[in-house]
């Protein structure tokens, strides 16, 4: 017998040919579903979300996953192949996915976040340029300086001097 007070059951019209207990089974399955949602705090899985807002840009899960991977490996050397393996895509597909949201390429973007971290380290720590270069896994201090100059239009030493003057 259907529960006449339940609005969900009221909306469903029982067919004469419906199997015995089908309305009760529907109610039980719905109840199990709601309990499962409640136990998961109504959160959706990462991949079920359609987009994430990062720096004012809506990006899909794969892009967020790439950005998180880069951020978590900022102290390491990573390649496009490493990133592609992480998101289970081919290198060309990974480049295409990333290129749809950020121009300039994966490694250029990765170097830009490394330089952003280097700027923070210069500002907030007493590490010298060689230590920062090693810490962020640049090939050598000269390459670090070249990358730093490319992104900031000044060498790490000039940057340090510019922030010392402002303080």
PDB file of N, CA and C in Angstrom, residues 68-128:
ATOM      1  N   UNK A  68      47.175  21.517 -10.540  1.00  0.00           N
ATOM      2  CA  UNK A  68      47.492  20.987  -9.211  1.00  0.00           C
ATOM      3  C   UNK A  68      48.771  20.157  -9.238  1.00  0.00           C
ATOM      4  N   UNK A  69      48.922  19.349 -10.286  1.00  0.00           N
ATOM      5  CA  UNK A  69      50.126  18.522 -10.431  1.00  0.00           C
ATOM      6  C   UNK A  69      51.372  19.401 -10.527  1.00  0.00           C
ATOM      7  N   UNK A  70      51.273  20.459 -11.322  1.00  0.00           N
ATOM      8  CA  UNK A  70      52.410  21.377 -11.453  1.00  0.00           C
ATOM      9  C   UNK A  70      52.730  22.026 -10.109  1.00  0.00           C
ATOM     10  N   UNK A  71      51.706  22.499  -9.423  1.00  0.00           N
ATOM     11  CA  UNK A  71      51.914  23.167  -8.137  1.00  0.00           C
ATOM     12  C   UNK A  71      52.518  22.200  -7.112  1.00  0.00           C
ATOM     13  N   UNK A  72      52.050  20.973  -7.103  1.00  0.00           N
ATOM     14  CA  UNK A  72      52.562  19.977  -6.152  1.00  0.00           C
ATOM     15  C   UNK A  72      53.976  19.515  -6.487  1.00  0.00           C
ATOM     16  N   UNK A  73      54.402  19.742  -7.720  1.00  0.00           N
ATOM     17  CA  UNK A  73      55.744  19.323  -8.144  1.00  0.00           C
ATOM     18  C   UNK A  73      56.629  20.508  -8.486  1.00  0.00           C
ATOM     19  N   UNK A  74      56.356  21.636  -7.883  1.00  0.00           N
ATOM     20  CA  UNK A  74      57.088  22.860  -8.204  1.00  0.00           C
ATOM     21  C   UNK A  74      58.586  22.717  -7.912  1.00  0.00           C
ATOM     22  N   UNK A  75      58.949  21.839  -6.995  1.00  0.00           N
ATOM     23  CA  UNK A  75      60.364  21.648  -6.646  1.00  0.00           C
ATOM     24  C   UNK A  75      61.031  20.575  -7.497  1.00  0.00           C
ATOM     25  N   UNK A  76      60.302  20.009  -8.451  1.00  0.00           N
ATOM     26  CA  UNK A  76      60.840  18.927  -9.277  1.00  0.00           C
ATOM     27  C   UNK A  76      60.963  19.356 -10.728  1.00  0.00           C
ATOM     28  N   UNK A  77      61.678  18.543 -11.484  1.00  0.00           N
ATOM     29  CA  UNK A  77      61.710  18.706 -12.934  1.00  0.00           C
ATOM     30  C   UNK A  77      60.604  17.811 -13.480  1.00  0.00           C
ATOM     31  N   UNK A  78      59.699  18.387 -14.239  1.00  0.00           N
ATOM     32  CA  UNK A  78      58.670  17.568 -14.867  1.00  0.00           C
ATOM     33  C   UNK A  78      58.646  17.865 -16.364  1.00  0.00           C
ATOM     34  N   UNK A  79      58.177  16.890 -17.116  1.00  0.00           N
ATOM     35  CA  UNK A  79      58.085  17.020 -18.562  1.00  0.00           C
ATOM     36  C   UNK A  79      56.625  16.914 -18.981  1.00  0.00           C
ATOM     37  N   UNK A  80      56.374  17.189 -20.243  1.00  0.00           N
ATOM     38  CA  UNK A  80      55.016  17.036 -20.773  1.00  0.00           C
ATOM     39  C   UNK A  80      54.597  15.577 -20.638  1.00  0.00           C
ATOM     40  N   UNK A  81      55.540  14.666 -20.833  1.00  0.00           N
ATOM     41  CA  UNK A  81      55.236  13.237 -20.699  1.00  0.00           C
ATOM     42  C   UNK A  81      54.783  12.906 -19.272  1.00  0.00           C
ATOM     43  N   UNK A  82      55.436  13.488 -18.270  1.00  0.00           N
ATOM     44  CA  UNK A  82      55.032  13.267 -16.875  1.00  0.00           C
ATOM     45  C   UNK A  82      53.599  13.742 -16.637  1.00  0.00           C
ATOM     46  N   UNK A  83      53.287  14.899 -17.166  1.00  0.00           N
ATOM     47  CA  UNK A  83      51.946  15.470 -16.997  1.00  0.00           C
ATOM     48  C   UNK A  83      50.921  14.603 -17.722  1.00  0.00           C
ATOM     49  N   UNK A  84      51.244  14.195 -18.950  1.00  0.00           N
ATOM     50  CA  UNK A  84      50.340  13.350 -19.732  1.00  0.00           C
ATOM     51  C   UNK A  84      50.077  12.029 -19.022  1.00  0.00           C
ATOM     52  N   UNK A  85      51.131  11.428 -18.474  1.00  0.00           N
ATOM     53  CA  UNK A  85      50.951  10.179 -17.726  1.00  0.00           C
ATOM     54  C   UNK A  85      50.065  10.397 -16.500  1.00  0.00           C
ATOM     55  N   UNK A  86      50.222  11.537 -15.860  1.00  0.00           N
ATOM     56  CA  UNK A  86      49.425  11.828 -14.666  1.00  0.00           C
ATOM     57  C   UNK A  86      47.933  11.903 -14.978  1.00  0.00           C
ATOM     58  N   UNK A  87      47.577  12.501 -16.116  1.00  0.00           N
ATOM     59  CA  UNK A  87      46.154  12.629 -16.440  1.00  0.00           C
ATOM     60  C   UNK A  87      45.676  11.529 -17.397  1.00  0.00           C
ATOM     61  N   UNK A  88      46.544  10.566 -17.669  1.00  0.00           N
ATOM     62  CA  UNK A  88      46.205   9.409 -18.502  1.00  0.00           C
ATOM     63  C   UNK A  88      45.768   9.819 -19.914  1.00  0.00           C
ATOM     64  N   UNK A  89      46.541  10.708 -20.514  1.00  0.00           N
ATOM     65  CA  UNK A  89      46.292  11.157 -21.879  1.00  0.00           C
ATOM     66  C   UNK A  89      47.612  11.088 -22.646  1.00  0.00           C
ATOM     67  N   UNK A  90      47.525  11.194 -23.950  1.00  0.00           N
ATOM     68  CA  UNK A  90      48.747  11.260 -24.754  1.00  0.00           C
ATOM     69  C   UNK A  90      49.358  12.653 -24.594  1.00  0.00           C
ATOM     70  N   UNK A  91      50.630  12.775 -24.964  1.00  0.00           N
ATOM     71  CA  UNK A  91      51.302  14.072 -24.875  1.00  0.00           C
ATOM     72  C   UNK A  91      50.619  15.104 -25.767  1.00  0.00           C
ATOM     73  N   UNK A  92      50.269  14.702 -26.985  1.00  0.00           N
ATOM     74  CA  UNK A  92      49.637  15.656 -27.903  1.00  0.00           C
ATOM     75  C   UNK A  92      48.257  16.073 -27.402  1.00  0.00           C
ATOM     76  N   UNK A  93      47.505  15.132 -26.857  1.00  0.00           N
ATOM     77  CA  UNK A  93      46.185  15.466 -26.314  1.00  0.00           C
ATOM     78  C   UNK A  93      46.322  16.376 -25.092  1.00  0.00           C
ATOM     79  N   UNK A  94      47.327  16.133 -24.269  1.00  0.00           N
ATOM     80  CA  UNK A  94      47.567  16.969 -23.085  1.00  0.00           C
ATOM     81  C   UNK A  94      47.913  18.393 -23.511  1.00  0.00           C
ATOM     82  N   UNK A  95      48.784  18.529 -24.505  1.00  0.00           N
ATOM     83  CA  UNK A  95      49.144  19.861 -25.015  1.00  0.00           C
ATOM     84  C   UNK A  95      47.918  20.576 -25.577  1.00  0.00           C
ATOM     85  N   UNK A  96      47.082  19.829 -26.314  1.00  0.00           N
ATOM     86  CA  UNK A  96      45.881  20.419 -26.906  1.00  0.00           C
ATOM     87  C   UNK A  96      44.919  20.872 -25.814  1.00  0.00           C
ATOM     88  N   UNK A  97      44.671  20.002 -24.835  1.00  0.00           N
ATOM     89  CA  UNK A  97      43.778  20.352 -23.724  1.00  0.00           C
ATOM     90  C   UNK A  97      44.244  21.627 -23.028  1.00  0.00           C
ATOM     91  N   UNK A  98      45.533  21.668 -22.714  1.00  0.00           N
ATOM     92  CA  UNK A  98      46.083  22.809 -21.997  1.00  0.00           C
ATOM     93  C   UNK A  98      46.078  24.059 -22.874  1.00  0.00           C
ATOM     94  N   UNK A  99      46.375  23.878 -24.156  1.00  0.00           N
ATOM     95  CA  UNK A  99      46.408  24.993 -25.094  1.00  0.00           C
ATOM     96  C   UNK A  99      45.058  25.652 -25.293  1.00  0.00           C
ATOM     97  N   UNK A 100      43.974  24.908 -25.054  1.00  0.00           N
ATOM     98  CA  UNK A 100      42.632  25.479 -25.170  1.00  0.00           C
ATOM     99  C   UNK A 100      42.350  26.502 -24.077  1.00  0.00           C
ATOM    100  N   UNK A 101      43.104  26.445 -22.983  1.00  0.00           N
ATOM    101  CA  UNK A 101      42.849  27.335 -21.849  1.00  0.00           C
ATOM    102  C   UNK A 101      43.987  28.305 -21.551  1.00  0.00           C
ATOM    103  N   UNK A 102      45.215  27.909 -21.888  1.00  0.00           N
ATOM    104  CA  UNK A 102      46.367  28.766 -21.622  1.00  0.00           C
ATOM    105  C   UNK A 102      47.277  28.770 -22.837  1.00  0.00           C
ATOM    106  N   UNK A 103      47.632  29.934 -23.304  1.00  0.00           N
ATOM    107  CA  UNK A 103      48.544  29.991 -24.444  1.00  0.00           C
ATOM    108  C   UNK A 103      49.984  29.935 -23.933  1.00  0.00           C
ATOM    109  N   UNK A 104      50.861  29.471 -24.757  1.00  0.00           N
ATOM    110  CA  UNK A 104      52.267  29.466 -24.387  1.00  0.00           C
ATOM    111  C   UNK A 104      52.817  28.106 -24.041  1.00  0.00           C
ATOM    112  N   UNK A 105      51.984  27.150 -23.737  1.00  0.00           N
ATOM    113  CA  UNK A 105      52.462  25.802 -23.482  1.00  0.00           C
ATOM    114  C   UNK A 105      52.613  25.442 -22.015  1.00  0.00           C
ATOM    115  N   UNK A 106      52.707  24.146 -21.810  1.00  0.00           N
ATOM    116  CA  UNK A 106      52.777  23.582 -20.455  1.00  0.00           C
ATOM    117  C   UNK A 106      54.050  23.979 -19.713  1.00  0.00           C
ATOM    118  N   UNK A 107      55.188  23.796 -20.342  1.00  0.00           N
ATOM    119  CA  UNK A 107      56.456  24.037 -19.659  1.00  0.00           C
ATOM    120  C   UNK A 107      56.647  25.528 -19.401  1.00  0.00           C
ATOM    121  N   UNK A 108      56.210  26.364 -20.322  1.00  0.00           N
ATOM    122  CA  UNK A 108      56.294  27.807 -20.088  1.00  0.00           C
ATOM    123  C   UNK A 108      55.434  28.184 -18.874  1.00  0.00           C
ATOM    124  N   UNK A 109      54.232  27.620 -18.790  1.00  0.00           N
ATOM    125  CA  UNK A 109      53.366  27.904 -17.643  1.00  0.00           C
ATOM    126  C   UNK A 109      54.012  27.380 -16.356  1.00  0.00           C
ATOM    127  N   UNK A 110      54.571  26.159 -16.424  1.00  0.00           N
ATOM    128  CA  UNK A 110      55.230  25.582 -15.250  1.00  0.00           C
ATOM    129  C   UNK A 110      56.387  26.465 -14.800  1.00  0.00           C
ATOM    130  N   UNK A 111      57.188  26.951 -15.749  1.00  0.00           N
ATOM    131  CA  UNK A 111      58.286  27.855 -15.396  1.00  0.00           C
ATOM    132  C   UNK A 111      57.767  29.159 -14.798  1.00  0.00           C
ATOM    133  N   UNK A 112      56.619  29.634 -15.273  1.00  0.00           N
ATOM    134  CA  UNK A 112      56.065  30.880 -14.721  1.00  0.00           C
ATOM    135  C   UNK A 112      55.665  30.708 -13.261  1.00  0.00           C
ATOM    136  N   UNK A 113      55.119  29.531 -12.915  1.00  0.00           N
ATOM    137  CA  UNK A 113      54.772  29.350 -11.487  1.00  0.00           C
ATOM    138  C   UNK A 113      56.028  29.118 -10.646  1.00  0.00           C
ATOM    139  N   UNK A 114      57.069  28.547 -11.256  1.00  0.00           N
ATOM    140  CA  UNK A 114      58.346  28.417 -10.548  1.00  0.00           C
ATOM    141  C   UNK A 114      58.948  29.798 -10.277  1.00  0.00           C
ATOM    142  N   UNK A 115      58.860  30.693 -11.252  1.00  0.00           N
ATOM    143  CA  UNK A 115      59.405  32.047 -11.083  1.00  0.00           C
ATOM    144  C   UNK A 115      58.581  32.810 -10.036  1.00  0.00           C
ATOM    145  N   UNK A 116      57.292  32.587 -10.037  1.00  0.00           N
ATOM    146  CA  UNK A 116      56.436  33.212  -9.015  1.00  0.00           C
ATOM    147  C   UNK A 116      56.874  32.754  -7.615  1.00  0.00           C
ATOM    148  N   UNK A 117      57.175  31.470  -7.502  1.00  0.00           N
ATOM    149  CA  UNK A 117      57.659  30.934  -6.227  1.00  0.00           C
ATOM    150  C   UNK A 117      59.048  31.488  -5.909  1.00  0.00           C
ATOM    151  N   UNK A 118      59.889  31.622  -6.918  1.00  0.00           N
ATOM    152  CA  UNK A 118      61.232  32.185  -6.720  1.00  0.00           C
ATOM    153  C   UNK A 118      61.133  33.617  -6.190  1.00  0.00           C
ATOM    154  N   UNK A 119      60.218  34.394  -6.743  1.00  0.00           N
ATOM    155  CA  UNK A 119      60.018  35.772  -6.266  1.00  0.00           C
ATOM    156  C   UNK A 119      59.623  35.772  -4.788  1.00  0.00           C
ATOM    157  N   UNK A 120      58.743  34.836  -4.419  1.00  0.00           N
ATOM    158  CA  UNK A 120      58.343  34.728  -3.014  1.00  0.00           C
ATOM    159  C   UNK A 120      59.537  34.352  -2.135  1.00  0.00           C
ATOM    160  N   UNK A 121      60.348  33.410  -2.613  1.00  0.00           N
ATOM    161  CA  UNK A 121      61.517  32.977  -1.845  1.00  0.00           C
ATOM    162  C   UNK A 121      62.528  34.115  -1.684  1.00  0.00           C
ATOM    163  N   UNK A 122      62.736  34.888  -2.741  1.00  0.00           N
ATOM    164  CA  UNK A 122      63.659  36.031  -2.659  1.00  0.00           C
ATOM    165  C   UNK A 122      63.147  37.037  -1.636  1.00  0.00           C
ATOM    166  N   UNK A 123      61.836  37.269  -1.663  1.00  0.00           N
ATOM    167  CA  UNK A 123      61.223  38.237  -0.749  1.00  0.00           C
ATOM    168  C   UNK A 123      61.219  37.756   0.703  1.00  0.00           C
ATOM    169  N   UNK A 124      60.869  36.490   0.919  1.00  0.00           N
ATOM    170  CA  UNK A 124      60.549  36.021   2.272  1.00  0.00           C
ATOM    171  C   UNK A 124      61.607  35.160   2.946  1.00  0.00           C
ATOM    172  N   UNK A 125      62.666  34.800   2.236  1.00  0.00           N
ATOM    173  CA  UNK A 125      63.687  33.944   2.847  1.00  0.00           C
ATOM    174  C   UNK A 125      65.062  34.593   2.703  1.00  0.00           C
ATOM    175  N   UNK A 126      66.026  33.959   3.312  1.00  0.00           N
ATOM    176  CA  UNK A 126      67.410  34.424   3.210  1.00  0.00           C
ATOM    177  C   UNK A 126      68.221  33.537   2.256  1.00  0.00           C
ATOM    178  N   UNK A 127      67.525  32.766   1.426  1.00  0.00           N
ATOM    179  CA  UNK A 127      68.208  31.893   0.469  1.00  0.00           C
ATOM    180  C   UNK A 127      68.888  32.743  -0.601  1.00  0.00           C
ATOM    181  N   UNK A 128      70.076  32.294  -1.035  1.00  0.00           N
ATOM    182  CA  UNK A 128      70.735  32.996  -2.133  1.00  0.00           C
ATOM    183  C   UNK A 128      70.223  32.421  -3.464  1.00  0.00           C
TER     184      UNK A 128
END
